[in-house]
PDB file of N, CA and C in Angstrom:
ATOM      1  N   MET A 797      -3.367 -28.693   9.414  1.00  0.00           N
ATOM      2  CA  MET A 797      -2.577 -27.627   9.362  1.00  0.00           C
ATOM      3  C   MET A 797      -3.220 -26.247   9.105  1.00  0.00           C
ATOM      4  N   SER A 798      -2.761 -25.155   9.057  1.00  0.00           N
ATOM      5  CA  SER A 798      -3.606 -23.919   8.677  1.00  0.00           C
ATOM      6  C   SER A 798      -2.926 -23.330   8.119  1.00  0.00           C
ATOM      7  N   ALA A 799      -3.221 -22.480   7.024  1.00  0.00           N
ATOM      8  CA  ALA A 799      -2.940 -22.097   5.995  1.00  0.00           C
ATOM      9  C   ALA A 799      -1.618 -20.602   6.349  1.00  0.00           C
ATOM     10  N   ALA A 800      -1.931 -20.427   7.651  1.00  0.00           N
ATOM     11  CA  ALA A 800      -1.444 -19.603   7.955  1.00  0.00           C
ATOM     12  C   ALA A 800       0.143 -20.459   8.725  1.00  0.00           C
ATOM     13  N   SER A 801       0.187 -21.593   9.219  1.00  0.00           N
ATOM     14  CA  SER A 801       1.648 -21.865   9.187  1.00  0.00           C
ATOM     15  C   SER A 801       2.158 -22.566   8.085  1.00  0.00           C
ATOM     16  N   THR A 802       3.130 -21.828   7.816  1.00  0.00           N
ATOM     17  CA  THR A 802       3.795 -22.344   6.773  1.00  0.00           C
ATOM     18  C   THR A 802       5.708 -22.778   7.318  1.00  0.00           C
ATOM     19  N   ASP A 803       6.411 -22.908   6.549  1.00  0.00           N
ATOM     20  CA  ASP A 803       7.701 -23.601   6.930  1.00  0.00           C
ATOM     21  C   ASP A 803       8.629 -22.536   6.730  1.00  0.00           C
ATOM     22  N   ARG A 804       8.533 -21.310   6.047  1.00  0.00           N
ATOM     23  CA  ARG A 804       9.378 -20.465   5.901  1.00  0.00           C
ATOM     24  C   ARG A 804       9.039 -19.611   6.743  1.00  0.00           C
ATOM     25  N   GLN A 805      10.156 -18.429   7.152  1.00  0.00           N
ATOM     26  CA  GLN A 805      10.036 -17.512   8.324  1.00  0.00           C
ATOM     27  C   GLN A 805       9.461 -16.289   7.707  1.00  0.00           C
ATOM     28  N   ILE A 806       8.769 -15.104   8.045  1.00  0.00           N
ATOM     29  CA  ILE A 806       8.907 -13.834   7.644  1.00  0.00           C
ATOM     30  C   ILE A 806       9.241 -12.739   8.687  1.00  0.00           C
ATOM     31  N   ASP A 807      10.563 -12.486   7.745  1.00  0.00           N
ATOM     32  CA  ASP A 807      11.451 -11.253   8.784  1.00  0.00           C
ATOM     33  C   ASP A 807      10.517 -10.073   8.524  1.00  0.00           C
ATOM     34  N   LEU A 808       9.802  -9.693   9.252  1.00  0.00           N
ATOM     35  CA  LEU A 808       9.463  -8.058   9.287  1.00  0.00           C
ATOM     36  C   LEU A 808      10.566  -7.095   9.387  1.00  0.00           C
ATOM     37  N   ALA A 809      11.477  -7.068  10.287  1.00  0.00           N
ATOM     38  CA  ALA A 809      12.229  -6.181  10.279  1.00  0.00           C
ATOM     39  C   ALA A 809      13.393  -5.917   8.444  1.00  0.00           C
ATOM     40  N   SER A 810      13.125  -6.891   8.147  1.00  0.00           N
ATOM     41  CA  SER A 810      14.382  -6.733   6.953  1.00  0.00           C
ATOM     42  C   SER A 810      13.625  -5.729   5.949  1.00  0.00           C
ATOM     43  N   SER A 811      15.049  -4.611   5.890  1.00  0.00           N
ATOM     44  CA  SER A 811      14.711  -3.649   4.852  1.00  0.00           C
ATOM     45  C   SER A 811      15.076  -4.085   3.446  1.00  0.00           C
ATOM     46  N   GLU A 812      15.251  -5.116   3.373  1.00  0.00           N
ATOM     47  CA  GLU A 812      15.567  -5.488   1.979  1.00  0.00           C
ATOM     48  C   GLU A 812      14.578  -6.263   1.019  1.00  0.00           C
ATOM     49  N   ARG A 813      14.100  -5.855   0.503  1.00  0.00           N
ATOM     50  CA  ARG A 813      12.711  -6.900  -0.580  1.00  0.00           C
ATOM     51  C   ARG A 813      13.486  -7.344  -1.867  1.00  0.00           C
ATOM     52  N   SER A 814      12.552  -8.127  -2.223  1.00  0.00           N
ATOM     53  CA  SER A 814      12.711  -9.109  -3.381  1.00  0.00           C
ATOM     54  C   SER A 814      12.205  -8.330  -4.637  1.00  0.00           C
ATOM     55  N   SER A 815      12.508  -8.406  -5.929  1.00  0.00           N
ATOM     56  CA  SER A 815      11.680  -7.283  -6.875  1.00  0.00           C
ATOM     57  C   SER A 815      10.342  -7.872  -6.456  1.00  0.00           C
ATOM     58  N   ASP A 816      10.089  -8.771  -6.688  1.00  0.00           N
ATOM     59  CA  ASP A 816       8.656  -9.511  -6.640  1.00  0.00           C
ATOM     60  C   ASP A 816       7.790  -8.853  -5.792  1.00  0.00           C
ATOM     61  N   GLU A 817       8.355  -9.078  -4.265  1.00  0.00           N
ATOM     62  CA  GLU A 817       7.823  -8.044  -3.009  1.00  0.00           C
ATOM     63  C   GLU A 817       7.563  -7.018  -3.151  1.00  0.00           C
ATOM     64  N   LEU A 818       8.226  -6.249  -3.702  1.00  0.00           N
ATOM     65  CA  LEU A 818       7.804  -5.071  -4.142  1.00  0.00           C
ATOM     66  C   LEU A 818       6.760  -4.680  -5.196  1.00  0.00           C
ATOM     67  N   ASP A 819       7.048  -6.031  -6.161  1.00  0.00           N
ATOM     68  CA  ASP A 819       5.969  -5.615  -7.074  1.00  0.00           C
ATOM     69  C   ASP A 819       4.260  -6.090  -6.530  1.00  0.00           C
ATOM     70  N   GLU A 820       4.315  -7.210  -5.566  1.00  0.00           N
ATOM     71  CA  GLU A 820       3.442  -7.008  -4.815  1.00  0.00           C
ATOM     72  C   GLU A 820       2.812  -6.338  -4.026  1.00  0.00           C
ATOM     73  N   LEU A 821       3.352  -5.357  -3.014  1.00  0.00           N
ATOM     74  CA  LEU A 821       3.390  -4.562  -2.392  1.00  0.00           C
ATOM     75  C   LEU A 821       2.669  -3.184  -3.278  1.00  0.00           C
ATOM     76  N   VAL A 822       3.301  -2.571  -4.519  1.00  0.00           N
ATOM     77  CA  VAL A 822       2.685  -1.898  -5.662  1.00  0.00           C
ATOM     78  C   VAL A 822       1.695  -2.015  -5.901  1.00  0.00           C
ATOM     79  N   ALA A 823       0.967  -2.965  -6.194  1.00  0.00           N
ATOM     80  CA  ALA A 823      -0.065  -3.750  -6.373  1.00  0.00           C
ATOM     81  C   ALA A 823      -1.045  -3.846  -5.772  1.00  0.00           C
ATOM     82  N   LEU A 824      -0.736  -3.837  -4.508  1.00  0.00           N
ATOM     83  CA  LEU A 824      -1.591  -4.165  -2.975  1.00  0.00           C
ATOM     84  C   LEU A 824      -1.995  -2.423  -2.986  1.00  0.00           C
ATOM     85  N   ALA A 825      -0.792  -1.492  -2.967  1.00  0.00           N
ATOM     86  CA  ALA A 825      -1.154  -0.103  -2.911  1.00  0.00           C
ATOM     87  C   ALA A 825      -2.157   0.472  -3.937  1.00  0.00           C
ATOM     88  N   ARG A 826      -1.921   0.167  -4.883  1.00  0.00           N
ATOM     89  CA  ARG A 826      -2.810   0.273  -6.412  1.00  0.00           C
ATOM     90  C   ARG A 826      -4.473   0.279  -5.802  1.00  0.00           C
ATOM     91  N   MET A 827      -4.157  -1.267  -5.569  1.00  0.00           N
ATOM     92  CA  MET A 827      -5.940  -2.062  -4.876  1.00  0.00           C
ATOM     93  C   MET A 827      -6.559  -1.233  -3.881  1.00  0.00           C
ATOM     94  N   ILE A 828      -5.505  -0.701  -2.877  1.00  0.00           N
ATOM     95  CA  ILE A 828      -6.412   0.075  -1.430  1.00  0.00           C
ATOM     96  C   ILE A 828      -6.507   1.405  -1.655  1.00  0.00           C
ATOM     97  N   ALA A 829      -5.834   2.038  -3.145  1.00  0.00           N
ATOM     98  CA  ALA A 829      -5.798   3.510  -3.585  1.00  0.00           C
ATOM     99  C   ALA A 829      -7.128   3.474  -4.261  1.00  0.00           C
ATOM    100  N   TYR A 830      -7.501   2.524  -5.086  1.00  0.00           N
ATOM    101  CA  TYR A 830      -8.706   2.175  -5.649  1.00  0.00           C
ATOM    102  C   TYR A 830      -9.607   2.413  -4.605  1.00  0.00           C
ATOM    103  N   ALA A 831      -9.587   1.315  -4.032  1.00  0.00           N
ATOM    104  CA  ALA A 831     -11.004   1.048  -3.113  1.00  0.00           C
ATOM    105  C   ALA A 831     -10.880   2.653  -2.674  1.00  0.00           C
ATOM    106  N   LYS A 832     -10.331   3.189  -1.816  1.00  0.00           N
ATOM    107  CA  LYS A 832      -9.871   4.657  -1.411  1.00  0.00           C
ATOM    108  C   LYS A 832     -10.824   5.979  -2.285  1.00  0.00           C
ATOM    109  N   TYR A 833     -10.893   5.524  -3.136  1.00  0.00           N
ATOM    110  CA  TYR A 833     -11.665   6.639  -4.247  1.00  0.00           C
ATOM    111  C   TYR A 833     -12.907   6.133  -4.392  1.00  0.00           C
ATOM    112  N   ALA A 834     -13.197   5.046  -4.358  1.00  0.00           N
ATOM    113  CA  ALA A 834     -14.359   4.456  -4.476  1.00  0.00           C
ATOM    114  C   ALA A 834     -15.211   4.874  -3.405  1.00  0.00           C
ATOM    115  N   ALA A 835     -14.885   4.782  -1.887  1.00  0.00           N
ATOM    116  CA  ALA A 835     -15.020   5.347  -1.061  1.00  0.00           C
ATOM    117  C   ALA A 835     -15.151   7.026  -0.926  1.00  0.00           C
ATOM    118  N   GLU A 836     -14.186   7.426  -1.299  1.00  0.00           N
ATOM    119  CA  GLU A 836     -14.672   8.895  -1.914  1.00  0.00           C
ATOM    120  C   GLU A 836     -15.847   9.243  -2.875  1.00  0.00           C
ATOM    121  N   ASP A 837     -16.243   8.143  -3.506  1.00  0.00           N
ATOM    122  CA  ASP A 837     -17.267   8.735  -4.828  1.00  0.00           C
ATOM    123  C   ASP A 837     -18.562   8.940  -3.783  1.00  0.00           C
ATOM    124  N   VAL A 838     -18.587   7.649  -2.681  1.00  0.00           N
ATOM    125  CA  VAL A 838     -19.911   7.443  -2.293  1.00  0.00           C
ATOM    126  C   VAL A 838     -19.921   8.108  -0.838  1.00  0.00           C
ATOM    127  N   ASP A 839     -18.769   9.039  -0.445  1.00  0.00           N
ATOM    128  CA  ASP A 839     -18.723   9.545   0.691  1.00  0.00           C
ATOM    129  C   ASP A 839     -18.656   8.870   1.779  1.00  0.00           C
ATOM    130  N   LEU A 840     -18.048   7.640   1.850  1.00  0.00           N
ATOM    131  CA  LEU A 840     -18.133   7.108   3.281  1.00  0.00           C
ATOM    132  C   LEU A 840     -16.660   7.053   4.143  1.00  0.00           C
ATOM    133  N   VAL A 841     -17.034   8.017   4.965  1.00  0.00           N
ATOM    134  CA  VAL A 841     -15.718   8.760   5.458  1.00  0.00           C
ATOM    135  C   VAL A 841     -14.956   7.439   6.819  1.00  0.00           C
ATOM    136  N   GLY A 842     -15.659   6.756   7.179  1.00  0.00           N
ATOM    137  CA  GLY A 842     -15.046   5.741   7.705  1.00  0.00           C
ATOM    138  C   GLY A 842     -13.785   4.915   6.871  1.00  0.00           C
ATOM    139  N   ALA A 843     -14.308   4.609   6.144  1.00  0.00           N
ATOM    140  CA  ALA A 843     -14.174   3.637   4.977  1.00  0.00           C
ATOM    141  C   ALA A 843     -12.696   4.396   4.570  1.00  0.00           C
ATOM    142  N   MET A 844     -12.600   5.537   4.143  1.00  0.00           N
ATOM    143  CA  MET A 844     -12.052   6.615   3.388  1.00  0.00           C
ATOM    144  C   MET A 844     -10.933   6.303   4.643  1.00  0.00           C
ATOM    145  N   HIS A 845     -10.828   6.638   6.001  1.00  0.00           N
ATOM    146  CA  HIS A 845      -9.917   6.911   6.755  1.00  0.00           C
ATOM    147  C   HIS A 845      -9.118   5.755   7.514  1.00  0.00           C
ATOM    148  N   CYS A 846      -9.723   3.855   7.401  1.00  0.00           N
ATOM    149  CA  CYS A 846      -9.424   3.150   7.290  1.00  0.00           C
ATOM    150  C   CYS A 846      -8.760   3.101   6.006  1.00  0.00           C
ATOM    151  N   LEU A 847      -9.054   3.100   4.717  1.00  0.00           N
ATOM    152  CA  LEU A 847      -8.102   2.709   3.321  1.00  0.00           C
ATOM    153  C   LEU A 847      -7.080   3.907   3.158  1.00  0.00           C
ATOM    154  N   GLY A 848      -6.808   4.883   4.164  1.00  0.00           N
ATOM    155  CA  GLY A 848      -5.881   6.179   3.920  1.00  0.00           C
ATOM    156  C   GLY A 848      -4.741   5.472   4.778  1.00  0.00           C
ATOM    157  N   LEU A 849      -5.271   4.817   6.088  1.00  0.00           N
ATOM    158  CA  LEU A 849      -3.819   4.377   7.093  1.00  0.00           C
ATOM    159  C   LEU A 849      -3.179   3.193   6.325  1.00  0.00           C
ATOM    160  N   ALA A 850      -4.244   2.644   5.633  1.00  0.00           N
ATOM    161  CA  ALA A 850      -3.761   1.149   5.189  1.00  0.00           C
ATOM    162  C   ALA A 850      -3.073   1.509   3.883  1.00  0.00           C
ATOM    163  N   LEU A 851      -3.303   1.932   3.123  1.00  0.00           N
ATOM    164  CA  LEU A 851      -2.299   2.957   2.196  1.00  0.00           C
ATOM    165  C   LEU A 851      -0.974   3.464   2.384  1.00  0.00           C
ATOM    166  N   ASN A 852      -0.985   3.999   3.785  1.00  0.00           N
ATOM    167  CA  ASN A 852       0.365   4.812   4.117  1.00  0.00           C
ATOM    168  C   ASN A 852       0.959   3.645   4.458  1.00  0.00           C
ATOM    169  N   GLU A 853       0.565   3.313   5.289  1.00  0.00           N
ATOM    170  CA  GLU A 853       1.453   1.734   5.814  1.00  0.00           C
ATOM    171  C   GLU A 853       2.144   0.822   4.720  1.00  0.00           C
ATOM    172  N   VAL A 854       1.366   0.728   3.337  1.00  0.00           N
ATOM    173  CA  VAL A 854       1.675  -0.062   2.584  1.00  0.00           C
ATOM    174  C   VAL A 854       3.146   0.656   2.278  1.00  0.00           C
ATOM    175  N   LEU A 855       2.646   1.822   1.954  1.00  0.00           N
ATOM    176  CA  LEU A 855       3.754   2.813   1.047  1.00  0.00           C
ATOM    177  C   LEU A 855       4.505   2.709   2.441  1.00  0.00           C
ATOM    178  N   ARG A 856       4.736   3.027   3.294  1.00  0.00           N
ATOM    179  CA  ARG A 856       5.738   3.029   4.560  1.00  0.00           C
ATOM    180  C   ARG A 856       6.661   1.822   4.587  1.00  0.00           C
ATOM    181  N   GLU A 857       5.796   0.520   4.126  1.00  0.00           N
ATOM    182  CA  GLU A 857       6.979  -0.674   3.912  1.00  0.00           C
ATOM    183  C   GLU A 857       7.400  -0.640   2.563  1.00  0.00           C
ATOM    184  N   ILE A 858       6.496  -0.300   1.697  1.00  0.00           N
ATOM    185  CA  ILE A 858       7.757   0.148   0.138  1.00  0.00           C
ATOM    186  C   ILE A 858       9.030   0.785   0.052  1.00  0.00           C
ATOM    187  N   GLY A 859       8.682   1.750   1.126  1.00  0.00           N
ATOM    188  CA  GLY A 859      10.057   2.793   1.126  1.00  0.00           C
ATOM    189  C   GLY A 859       9.844   4.082   0.045  1.00  0.00           C
ATOM    190  N   ASP A 860      11.223   4.637   0.506  1.00  0.00           N
ATOM    191  CA  ASP A 860      11.905   5.372  -0.576  1.00  0.00           C
ATOM    192  C   ASP A 860      11.998   4.731  -2.087  1.00  0.00           C
ATOM    193  N   GLY A 861      11.931   5.719  -2.985  1.00  0.00           N
ATOM    194  CA  GLY A 861      12.613   5.657  -4.358  1.00  0.00           C
ATOM    195  C   GLY A 861      11.683   5.085  -5.328  1.00  0.00           C
ATOM    196  N   PRO A 862      11.901   5.391  -6.600  1.00  0.00           N
ATOM    197  CA  PRO A 862      11.426   5.076  -7.758  1.00  0.00           C
ATOM    198  C   PRO A 862      10.889   3.228  -7.706  1.00  0.00           C
ATOM    199  N   HIS A 863       9.731   3.674  -8.047  1.00  0.00           N
ATOM    200  CA  HIS A 863       8.909   2.022  -8.101  1.00  0.00           C
ATOM    201  C   HIS A 863       7.959   2.508  -9.320  1.00  0.00           C
ATOM    202  N   GLU A 864       8.159   1.527 -10.113  1.00  0.00           N
ATOM    203  CA  GLU A 864       7.362   1.248 -11.553  1.00  0.00           C
ATOM    204  C   GLU A 864       5.542   1.263 -11.191  1.00  0.00           C
ATOM    205  N   GLY A 865       4.991   2.161 -11.908  1.00  0.00           N
ATOM    206  CA  GLY A 865       3.048   2.237 -11.529  1.00  0.00           C
ATOM    207  C   GLY A 865       2.796   2.587 -10.349  1.00  0.00           C
ATOM    208  N   LEU A 866       3.535   3.277  -9.794  1.00  0.00           N
ATOM    209  CA  LEU A 866       2.861   3.756  -8.529  1.00  0.00           C
ATOM    210  C   LEU A 866       2.754   5.422  -8.253  1.00  0.00           C
ATOM    211  N   ALA A 867       3.377   6.157  -9.277  1.00  0.00           N
ATOM    212  CA  ALA A 867       3.600   7.442  -9.414  1.00  0.00           C
ATOM    213  C   ALA A 867       2.214   7.850  -8.741  1.00  0.00           C
ATOM    214  N   ASP A 868       1.260   7.534  -9.769  1.00  0.00           N
ATOM    215  CA  ASP A 868       0.113   8.306  -9.782  1.00  0.00           C
ATOM    216  C   ASP A 868      -0.472   8.146  -8.491  1.00  0.00           C
ATOM    217  N   VAL A 869      -0.307   6.982  -7.325  1.00  0.00           N
ATOM    218  CA  VAL A 869      -0.928   6.302  -6.214  1.00  0.00           C
ATOM    219  C   VAL A 869      -0.239   7.421  -5.163  1.00  0.00           C
ATOM    220  N   LEU A 870       1.526   7.521  -5.195  1.00  0.00           N
ATOM    221  CA  LEU A 870       1.418   8.478  -4.558  1.00  0.00           C
ATOM    222  C   LEU A 870       1.170  10.066  -4.748  1.00  0.00           C
ATOM    223  N   PHE A 871       1.619  10.693  -5.966  1.00  0.00           N
ATOM    224  CA  PHE A 871       0.662  11.656  -6.175  1.00  0.00           C
ATOM    225  C   PHE A 871      -0.797  11.971  -5.573  1.00  0.00           C
ATOM    226  N   SER A 872      -1.614  11.051  -5.595  1.00  0.00           N
ATOM    227  CA  SER A 872      -2.864  11.431  -5.080  1.00  0.00           C
ATOM    228  C   SER A 872      -2.876  10.826  -3.515  1.00  0.00           C
ATOM    229  N   ASN A 873      -2.102  10.284  -3.160  1.00  0.00           N
ATOM    230  CA  ASN A 873      -1.894  10.394  -1.712  1.00  0.00           C
ATOM    231  C   ASN A 873      -1.221  11.581  -0.954  1.00  0.00           C
ATOM    232  N   ARG A 874      -0.657  11.950  -1.586  1.00  0.00           N
ATOM    233  CA  ARG A 874      -0.062  13.598  -1.032  1.00  0.00           C
ATOM    234  C   ARG A 874      -1.032  14.433  -1.095  1.00  0.00           C
ATOM    235  N   THR A 875      -2.099  14.509  -2.205  1.00  0.00           N
ATOM    236  CA  THR A 875      -2.993  15.751  -2.602  1.00  0.00           C
ATOM    237  C   THR A 875      -4.088  15.202  -1.789  1.00  0.00           C
ATOM    238  N   SER A 876      -4.143  14.153  -1.352  1.00  0.00           N
ATOM    239  CA  SER A 876      -5.449  13.814  -0.487  1.00  0.00           C
ATOM    240  C   SER A 876      -5.423  13.836   1.020  1.00  0.00           C
ATOM    241  N   SER A 877      -4.123  13.793   1.570  1.00  0.00           N
ATOM    242  CA  SER A 877      -3.784  13.986   3.285  1.00  0.00           C
ATOM    243  C   SER A 877      -3.032  15.759   3.072  1.00  0.00           C
ATOM    244  N   LEU A 878      -3.281  16.505   2.039  1.00  0.00           N
ATOM    245  CA  LEU A 878      -3.320  18.070   2.346  1.00  0.00           C
ATOM    246  C   LEU A 878      -4.502  18.400   2.594  1.00  0.00           C
ATOM    247  N   ASN A 879      -5.326  17.854   2.040  1.00  0.00           N
ATOM    248  CA  ASN A 879      -6.979  18.169   2.096  1.00  0.00           C
ATOM    249  C   ASN A 879      -8.052  17.678   3.357  1.00  0.00           C
TER     250      ASN A 879
END
């Protein structure tokens, strides 16, 4: 039995997320943002692009609304997309 096969079904179309799921997505967004900043420091253009795409997708999954601990990621993502 692989780690990917579990008994519970994952509904990707569901717009309702539990508090724990949102916390995990926020943590993931913060980790991706950190990796993106590290890639910017050493000028890894390909990595910056891929991490930017990943961050945008995680932020899309989180959706609109205030999420604790995400304000700095949202601000930096908006300013870096303007450059």
